[in-house]
Amino acid sequence: QHMLSKVGMWDFDIFLFDRLTNGNSLVTLLCHLFNVHGLIHHFQLDMVTLHRFFVMVQEDYHSQNPYHNAVHAADVTQAMHCYLREPKLASFLTPSDIMLGLLAAAAHDVDHPGVNQPFLIKTKHHLASLYQNVSVLENHHWRSTIGMLRESRLLAHLPKEVTQDIEQQLGSLILATDINRQNEFLIRLKSHLDNQDLRLEDAQDRHFMLQIALKCADICNPCRVWDLSKQWSERVCEEFYRQGDLEQKFELEISPLCNQQKDTVPSIQIGFMTYIVEPLFERWAQFTGSTPLSENMLNHLRRNKAKWRSLLHKQHSSSRSNDHSGQVTGSQEQTLNEEETP
């Protein structure tokens, strides 16, 4: 209860919260947020059915994944809650927008196999052929979510056209998290901000900003306090390395960022921050204005990047002294854009 009272704070410790809830951070957080935002009353949701649906979502995550698990989903949901409260956005949001934002955040990675899209394509995984090699994971996360929504009958009391609209919008939000579409969204956001033509009274523009908010929430780890940020960085790299080990075992080419011998945590993180995180969060700050949250996130991002640089420098120095120079490789923009990054 004490932690939930601080759920809107940016230094919220999701790892501690997960321990306090016995591994039920996602369910506990969602029940609380749906209550706080008045969604249960507004949509006349049945509490038992709602709880059952949240449990289905939480259990559809793979707890053995170091990164893409239910704690990541809870972390993204908590970040989304923070973003939905930003004044520029909050005053325009409808209960439907808020529910969609929270549901998409909670379910955006359900049933994630712990490997990325290129891996699924080159191993001829059935999901790759099902979705014709396009946004394979994101399509699967969306379809899995719709399956659980229908099975739970959570929204069965709403008119059919309303539930169809919710399902489509959920898809549009979850598909926006595909890192391969990063530039497409950045270009659109830059154009809106430069032309100052965002009209948040308009449902279409609100939906676009919800997509951007979810993209930010999904990759906000480098903008968290160092202790939390570092844990997430180590977890995502551990997941990459496990994929690299699998590729080695099956005698496949090791994917970019997945070679533990070459791709170090600092080098991966510096590349990720430089080419993916910074451009998005600078635009987000331009949209929100200089709010305490945006300033705080950018400050953490700069400080964390400096810490990784200093760790990389130490690695370089020690590898030189061991006469293993050249082992550490910097992550490149192209690599990161091709990768399914966190």
Tab-separated table of C-alpha atoms in Angstrom:
chain	number	residue	atom	x	y	z
A	1	GLN	CA	0.000	0.000	0.000
A	2	HIS	CA	2.828	2.365	0.865
A	3	MET	CA	4.528	1.704	-2.470
A	4	LEU	CA	1.276	2.024	-4.425
A	5	SER	CA	0.770	5.487	-2.937
A	6	LYS	CA	3.980	6.466	-4.786
A	7	VAL	CA	3.089	4.777	-8.080
A	8	GLY	CA	3.328	8.092	-9.953
A	9	MET	CA	6.927	8.725	-8.847
A	10	TRP	CA	9.661	8.198	-11.435
A	11	ASP	CA	12.015	6.473	-8.948
A	12	PHE	CA	9.415	3.738	-8.269
A	13	ASP	CA	11.363	0.498	-7.691
A	14	ILE	CA	9.540	-2.188	-9.690
A	15	PHE	CA	11.973	-4.922	-8.556
A	16	LEU	CA	11.197	-4.246	-4.887
A	17	PHE	CA	7.482	-4.040	-5.696
A	18	ASP	CA	7.647	-7.407	-7.456
A	19	ARG	CA	9.260	-8.980	-4.387
A	20	LEU	CA	6.655	-7.421	-2.057
A	21	THR	CA	3.818	-8.785	-4.204
A	22	ASN	CA	5.333	-12.296	-4.443
A	23	GLY	CA	5.924	-11.960	-8.179
A	24	ASN	CA	2.477	-10.440	-8.821
A	25	SER	CA	3.638	-6.915	-9.643
A	26	LEU	CA	1.723	-6.700	-12.925
A	27	VAL	CA	-1.645	-7.874	-11.562
A	28	THR	CA	-1.370	-5.746	-8.398
A	29	LEU	CA	-0.316	-2.653	-10.336
A	30	LEU	CA	-3.080	-3.003	-12.949
A	31	CYS	CA	-5.839	-3.500	-10.355
A	32	HIS	CA	-4.627	-0.376	-8.558
A	33	LEU	CA	-4.319	1.769	-11.706
A	34	PHE	CA	-7.693	0.717	-13.118
A	35	ASN	CA	-9.176	1.769	-9.783
A	36	VAL	CA	-7.219	5.050	-9.542
A	37	HIS	CA	-8.248	6.089	-13.070
A	38	GLY	CA	-11.915	5.207	-12.433
A	39	LEU	CA	-11.953	2.680	-15.287
A	40	ILE	CA	-13.745	-0.096	-13.371
A	41	HIS	CA	-16.705	2.168	-12.669
A	42	HIS	CA	-16.693	3.886	-16.082
A	43	PHE	CA	-16.704	0.673	-18.127
A	44	GLN	CA	-18.814	-1.253	-15.573
A	45	LEU	CA	-16.132	-3.948	-15.339
A	46	ASP	CA	-16.641	-7.017	-13.185
A	47	MET	CA	-13.818	-7.116	-10.595
A	48	VAL	CA	-13.471	-10.912	-10.584
A	49	THR	CA	-13.343	-11.089	-14.406
A	50	LEU	CA	-10.897	-8.172	-14.516
A	51	HIS	CA	-8.582	-9.822	-11.999
A	52	ARG	CA	-8.780	-13.128	-13.897
A	53	PHE	CA	-7.852	-11.361	-17.156
A	54	PHE	CA	-4.860	-9.628	-15.515
A	55	VAL	CA	-3.669	-13.001	-14.151
A	56	MET	CA	-3.950	-14.485	-17.670
A	57	VAL	CA	-1.792	-11.659	-19.063
A	58	GLN	CA	0.802	-11.960	-16.285
A	59	GLU	CA	1.031	-15.737	-16.659
A	60	ASP	CA	1.461	-15.491	-20.430
A	61	TYR	CA	4.879	-13.874	-19.864
A	62	HIS	CA	7.884	-16.204	-19.593
A	63	SER	CA	9.388	-15.815	-16.127
A	64	GLN	CA	12.604	-17.506	-17.317
A	65	ASN	CA	13.330	-14.599	-19.706
A	66	PRO	CA	15.879	-12.324	-17.995
A	67	TYR	CA	14.298	-9.218	-19.590
A	68	HIS	CA	11.055	-9.781	-21.520
A	69	ASN	CA	9.001	-10.948	-18.546
A	70	ALA	CA	6.053	-9.728	-16.449
A	71	VAL	CA	8.278	-7.385	-14.393
A	72	HIS	CA	9.258	-5.558	-17.612
A	73	ALA	CA	5.535	-5.323	-18.450
A	74	ALA	CA	4.820	-3.877	-14.991
A	75	ASP	CA	7.695	-1.404	-15.384
A	76	VAL	CA	6.372	-0.228	-18.764
A	77	THR	CA	2.848	0.070	-17.303
A	78	GLN	CA	4.111	2.204	-14.404
A	79	ALA	CA	5.989	4.458	-16.857
A	80	MET	CA	2.857	4.722	-19.015
A	81	HIS	CA	0.877	5.823	-15.946
A	82	CYS	CA	3.465	8.590	-15.376
A	83	TYR	CA	3.227	9.730	-19.014
A	84	LEU	CA	-0.593	9.738	-19.018
A	85	ARG	CA	-0.399	12.287	-16.188
A	86	GLU	CA	1.755	14.747	-18.161
A	87	PRO	CA	-0.339	17.976	-18.336
A	88	LYS	CA	0.019	18.336	-22.152
A	89	LEU	CA	-1.682	14.958	-22.558
A	90	ALA	CA	-3.758	14.432	-19.411
A	91	SER	CA	-6.288	17.206	-20.051
A	92	PHE	CA	-7.377	15.636	-23.372
A	93	LEU	CA	-7.444	11.936	-22.481
A	94	THR	CA	-10.739	10.024	-22.372
A	95	PRO	CA	-11.297	6.966	-20.129
A	96	SER	CA	-11.005	4.898	-23.318
A	97	ASP	CA	-7.558	6.385	-24.092
A	98	ILE	CA	-6.357	5.657	-20.554
A	99	MET	CA	-7.626	2.078	-20.576
A	100	LEU	CA	-6.040	1.430	-23.984
A	101	GLY	CA	-2.730	2.961	-22.863
A	102	LEU	CA	-2.545	0.806	-19.726
A	103	LEU	CA	-3.700	-2.407	-21.435
A	104	ALA	CA	-1.250	-1.967	-24.327
A	105	ALA	CA	1.610	-1.307	-21.874
A	106	ALA	CA	0.729	-4.376	-19.788
A	107	ALA	CA	0.339	-6.744	-22.745
A	108	HIS	CA	2.831	-5.338	-25.262
A	109	ASP	CA	5.287	-8.277	-24.883
A	110	VAL	CA	3.037	-11.214	-23.837
A	111	ASP	CA	4.404	-14.666	-24.678
A	112	HIS	CA	7.761	-13.178	-25.739
A	113	PRO	CA	10.048	-16.126	-26.566
A	114	GLY	CA	13.232	-14.363	-25.386
A	115	VAL	CA	14.706	-14.183	-28.909
A	116	ASN	CA	14.324	-11.460	-31.542
A	117	GLN	CA	12.645	-11.326	-34.951
A	118	PRO	CA	15.776	-12.090	-37.055
A	119	PHE	CA	16.241	-15.264	-34.980
A	120	LEU	CA	12.639	-16.367	-35.610
A	121	ILE	CA	13.050	-15.700	-39.345
A	122	LYS	CA	16.346	-17.540	-39.777
A	123	THR	CA	15.152	-20.562	-37.772
A	124	LYS	CA	11.951	-20.630	-39.894
A	125	HIS	CA	9.784	-20.353	-36.777
A	126	HIS	CA	6.050	-20.812	-37.399
A	127	LEU	CA	5.329	-17.236	-36.152
A	128	ALA	CA	7.663	-15.804	-38.819
A	129	SER	CA	5.746	-17.560	-41.607
A	130	LEU	CA	2.385	-16.745	-39.998
A	131	TYR	CA	3.132	-12.998	-40.016
A	132	GLN	CA	5.238	-13.094	-43.208
A	133	ASN	CA	8.380	-11.795	-41.461
A	134	VAL	CA	6.735	-8.431	-40.652
A	135	SER	CA	6.511	-7.241	-36.999
A	136	VAL	CA	6.435	-10.921	-36.103
A	137	LEU	CA	6.686	-10.572	-32.321
A	138	GLU	CA	4.447	-7.501	-32.087
A	139	ASN	CA	1.701	-9.161	-34.143
A	140	HIS	CA	1.930	-12.201	-31.892
A	141	HIS	CA	1.747	-10.073	-28.700
A	142	TRP	CA	-1.341	-8.314	-30.055
A	143	ARG	CA	-3.144	-11.462	-31.223
A	144	SER	CA	-2.376	-13.211	-27.923
A	145	THR	CA	-3.864	-10.249	-26.045
A	146	ILE	CA	-7.045	-10.288	-28.151
A	147	GLY	CA	-7.365	-14.036	-27.536
A	148	MET	CA	-7.177	-13.506	-23.761
A	149	LEU	CA	-9.582	-10.542	-23.861
A	150	ARG	CA	-12.171	-12.607	-25.714
A	151	GLU	CA	-11.642	-15.691	-23.581
A	152	SER	CA	-12.033	-13.703	-20.353
A	153	ARG	CA	-15.229	-12.017	-21.675
A	154	LEU	CA	-14.094	-8.881	-19.816
A	155	LEU	CA	-15.671	-6.583	-22.417
A	156	ALA	CA	-18.532	-8.890	-23.479
A	157	HIS	CA	-21.127	-6.463	-22.044
A	158	LEU	CA	-19.992	-3.624	-24.344
A	159	PRO	CA	-21.443	-3.078	-27.856
A	160	LYS	CA	-19.663	-5.132	-30.535
A	161	GLU	CA	-18.396	-2.073	-32.427
A	162	VAL	CA	-16.822	-0.733	-29.206
A	163	THR	CA	-14.924	-3.981	-28.529
A	164	GLN	CA	-13.830	-4.208	-32.182
A	165	ASP	CA	-12.493	-0.654	-31.974
A	166	ILE	CA	-10.640	-1.452	-28.719
A	167	GLU	CA	-9.059	-4.543	-30.319
A	168	GLN	CA	-7.906	-2.589	-33.400
A	169	GLN	CA	-6.484	0.275	-31.355
A	170	LEU	CA	-4.677	-2.154	-29.049
A	171	GLY	CA	-3.081	-3.643	-32.156
A	172	SER	CA	-2.045	-0.258	-33.479
A	173	LEU	CA	-0.437	0.616	-30.119
A	174	ILE	CA	1.403	-2.688	-29.654
A	175	LEU	CA	2.640	-2.707	-33.277
A	176	ALA	CA	4.127	0.755	-32.706
A	177	THR	CA	6.675	-0.825	-30.332
A	178	ASP	CA	8.441	-2.536	-33.278
A	179	ILE	CA	11.947	-1.021	-33.147
A	180	ASN	CA	12.196	-1.364	-36.954
A	181	ARG	CA	9.548	1.366	-37.234
A	182	GLN	CA	11.475	3.775	-34.986
A	183	ASN	CA	12.398	6.233	-37.746
A	184	GLU	CA	8.891	6.244	-39.210
A	185	PHE	CA	7.453	7.419	-35.847
A	186	LEU	CA	10.291	9.882	-35.149
A	187	ILE	CA	9.850	11.558	-38.548
A	188	ARG	CA	6.093	11.891	-37.990
A	189	LEU	CA	6.579	13.271	-34.467
A	190	LYS	CA	9.233	15.757	-35.624
A	191	SER	CA	6.947	16.943	-38.410
A	192	HIS	CA	4.013	17.473	-35.980
A	193	LEU	CA	6.210	19.336	-33.491
A	194	ASP	CA	7.868	21.515	-36.163
A	195	ASN	CA	4.496	22.398	-37.724
A	196	GLN	CA	2.817	22.702	-34.306
A	197	ASP	CA	-0.197	20.955	-35.800
A	198	LEU	CA	-0.990	18.362	-33.108
A	199	ARG	CA	-4.664	18.679	-32.219
A	200	LEU	CA	-5.227	16.526	-29.162
A	201	GLU	CA	-8.982	17.186	-29.327
A	202	ASP	CA	-8.758	14.929	-32.367
A	203	ALA	CA	-8.882	11.179	-31.545
A	204	GLN	CA	-6.360	10.382	-34.304
A	205	ASP	CA	-3.718	12.747	-32.899
A	206	ARG	CA	-4.343	11.501	-29.355
A	207	HIS	CA	-3.864	7.929	-30.559
A	208	PHE	CA	-0.580	8.882	-32.230
A	209	MET	CA	0.691	10.426	-28.970
A	210	LEU	CA	-0.379	7.289	-27.082
A	211	GLN	CA	1.760	5.299	-29.540
A	212	ILE	CA	4.702	7.618	-28.812
A	213	ALA	CA	4.075	7.362	-25.035
A	214	LEU	CA	4.105	3.555	-25.254
A	215	LYS	CA	7.308	3.615	-27.327
A	216	CYS	CA	8.902	5.816	-24.638
A	217	ALA	CA	7.639	3.594	-21.806
A	218	ASP	CA	8.991	0.495	-23.563
A	219	ILE	CA	12.558	1.837	-23.795
A	220	CYS	CA	12.670	4.132	-20.747
A	221	ASN	CA	15.176	1.999	-18.768
A	222	PRO	CA	18.146	4.289	-19.585
A	223	CYS	CA	16.092	7.218	-18.189
A	224	ARG	CA	15.602	5.573	-14.775
A	225	VAL	CA	17.842	6.035	-11.706
A	226	TRP	CA	21.198	4.290	-12.195
A	227	ASP	CA	20.551	1.327	-9.870
A	228	LEU	CA	17.356	0.353	-11.705
A	229	SER	CA	18.698	1.260	-15.137
A	230	LYS	CA	21.828	-0.856	-14.650
A	231	GLN	CA	19.773	-3.905	-13.610
A	232	TRP	CA	17.633	-3.637	-16.741
A	233	SER	CA	20.718	-3.208	-18.935
A	234	GLU	CA	22.325	-6.331	-17.509
A	235	ARG	CA	19.085	-8.303	-17.930
A	236	VAL	CA	18.571	-7.357	-21.572
A	237	CYS	CA	22.188	-8.153	-22.422
A	238	GLU	CA	21.877	-11.502	-20.647
A	239	GLU	CA	18.891	-12.258	-22.907
A	240	PHE	CA	20.907	-11.226	-25.994
A	241	TYR	CA	23.816	-13.450	-24.925
A	242	ARG	CA	21.504	-16.420	-24.405
A	243	GLN	CA	20.288	-15.960	-27.977
A	244	GLY	CA	23.921	-15.826	-29.133
A	245	ASP	CA	24.628	-19.087	-27.299
A	246	LEU	CA	21.619	-20.705	-28.996
A	247	GLU	CA	22.819	-19.478	-32.386
A	248	GLN	CA	26.263	-20.888	-31.716
A	249	LYS	CA	24.731	-24.223	-30.671
A	250	PHE	CA	22.705	-24.435	-33.899
A	251	GLU	CA	25.739	-23.260	-35.935
A	252	LEU	CA	23.969	-20.081	-37.063
A	253	GLU	CA	25.624	-16.714	-37.495
A	254	ILE	CA	25.591	-14.896	-34.137
A	255	SER	CA	23.244	-11.886	-34.300
A	256	PRO	CA	24.499	-8.339	-33.679
A	257	LEU	CA	24.733	-7.532	-29.921
A	258	CYS	CA	24.466	-11.231	-28.998
A	259	ASN	CA	28.149	-12.175	-28.897
A	260	GLN	CA	29.277	-12.140	-25.284
A	261	GLN	CA	32.946	-12.133	-26.335
A	262	LYS	CA	32.617	-8.979	-28.451
A	263	ASP	CA	29.489	-7.099	-27.379
A	264	THR	CA	29.934	-5.753	-23.856
A	265	VAL	CA	27.095	-4.324	-21.757
A	266	PRO	CA	28.565	-0.759	-21.791
A	267	SER	CA	29.083	-0.727	-25.564
A	268	ILE	CA	25.572	-2.080	-26.230
A	269	GLN	CA	24.011	0.462	-23.863
A	270	ILE	CA	25.913	3.464	-25.234
A	271	GLY	CA	24.837	2.601	-28.779
A	272	PHE	CA	21.237	1.998	-27.692
A	273	MET	CA	21.094	5.322	-25.825
A	274	THR	CA	22.717	7.301	-28.620
A	275	TYR	CA	20.752	6.035	-31.598
A	276	ILE	CA	17.419	4.909	-30.172
A	277	VAL	CA	16.666	6.434	-26.759
A	278	GLU	CA	18.036	9.997	-26.959
A	279	PRO	CA	16.332	10.984	-30.248
A	280	LEU	CA	12.941	9.748	-28.973
A	281	PHE	CA	13.114	11.279	-25.490
A	282	GLU	CA	14.367	14.629	-26.771
A	283	ARG	CA	11.256	14.809	-28.978
A	284	TRP	CA	9.035	13.662	-26.123
A	285	ALA	CA	10.445	16.477	-23.936
A	286	GLN	CA	9.763	18.910	-26.797
A	287	PHE	CA	6.126	17.714	-26.783
A	288	THR	CA	5.591	17.818	-22.988
A	289	GLY	CA	7.555	21.032	-22.458
A	290	SER	CA	10.081	21.259	-19.626
A	291	THR	CA	8.056	19.296	-17.084
A	292	PRO	CA	9.809	17.955	-13.969
A	293	LEU	CA	9.412	14.395	-15.330
A	294	SER	CA	10.928	15.133	-18.756
A	295	GLU	CA	13.830	17.064	-17.227
A	296	ASN	CA	14.398	14.252	-14.717
A	297	MET	CA	14.424	11.564	-17.432
A	298	LEU	CA	16.872	13.453	-19.669
A	299	ASN	CA	19.166	14.113	-16.676
A	300	HIS	CA	19.219	10.406	-15.765
A	301	LEU	CA	19.827	9.520	-19.416
A	302	ARG	CA	22.881	11.798	-19.622
A	303	ARG	CA	24.276	10.647	-16.275
A	304	ASN	CA	23.749	6.955	-17.082
A	305	LYS	CA	25.411	7.339	-20.468
A	306	ALA	CA	28.417	8.986	-18.808
A	307	LYS	CA	28.632	6.072	-16.335
A	308	TRP	CA	28.576	3.491	-19.153
A	309	ARG	CA	31.252	5.502	-20.998
A	310	SER	CA	33.467	5.460	-17.946
A	311	LEU	CA	32.927	1.685	-17.519
A	312	LEU	CA	33.734	1.176	-21.201
A	313	HIS	CA	36.911	3.227	-20.781
A	314	LYS	CA	37.926	1.018	-17.821
A	315	GLN	CA	37.289	-2.089	-19.927
A	316	HIS	CA	39.411	-0.664	-22.744
A	317	SER	CA	42.232	0.118	-20.325
A	318	SER	CA	42.199	-3.324	-18.717
A	319	SER	CA	41.973	-5.102	-22.086
A	320	ARG	CA	44.955	-3.061	-23.326
A	321	SER	CA	46.954	-3.944	-20.254
A	322	ASN	CA	46.086	-7.614	-20.873
A	323	ASP	CA	47.156	-7.113	-24.470
A	324	HIS	CA	43.671	-7.965	-25.702
A	325	SER	CA	43.075	-4.654	-27.386
A	326	GLY	CA	40.335	-4.516	-29.958
A	327	GLN	CA	38.017	-6.871	-28.112
A	328	VAL	CA	35.422	-4.254	-27.312
A	329	THR	CA	33.368	-3.086	-30.261
A	330	GLY	CA	31.105	-0.056	-30.270
A	331	SER	CA	27.481	-0.652	-31.197
A	332	GLN	CA	26.584	0.942	-34.489
A	333	GLU	CA	23.422	2.705	-35.520
A	334	GLN	CA	22.570	0.187	-38.195
A	335	THR	CA	23.021	-2.722	-35.824
A	336	LEU	CA	20.634	-1.181	-33.345
A	337	ASN	CA	18.048	-0.330	-35.953
A	338	GLU	CA	18.084	-3.879	-37.280
A	339	GLU	CA	17.870	-5.328	-33.778
A	340	GLU	CA	14.839	-6.055	-31.621
A	341	THR	CA	16.162	-4.000	-28.723
A	342	PRO	CA	14.394	-3.707	-25.348
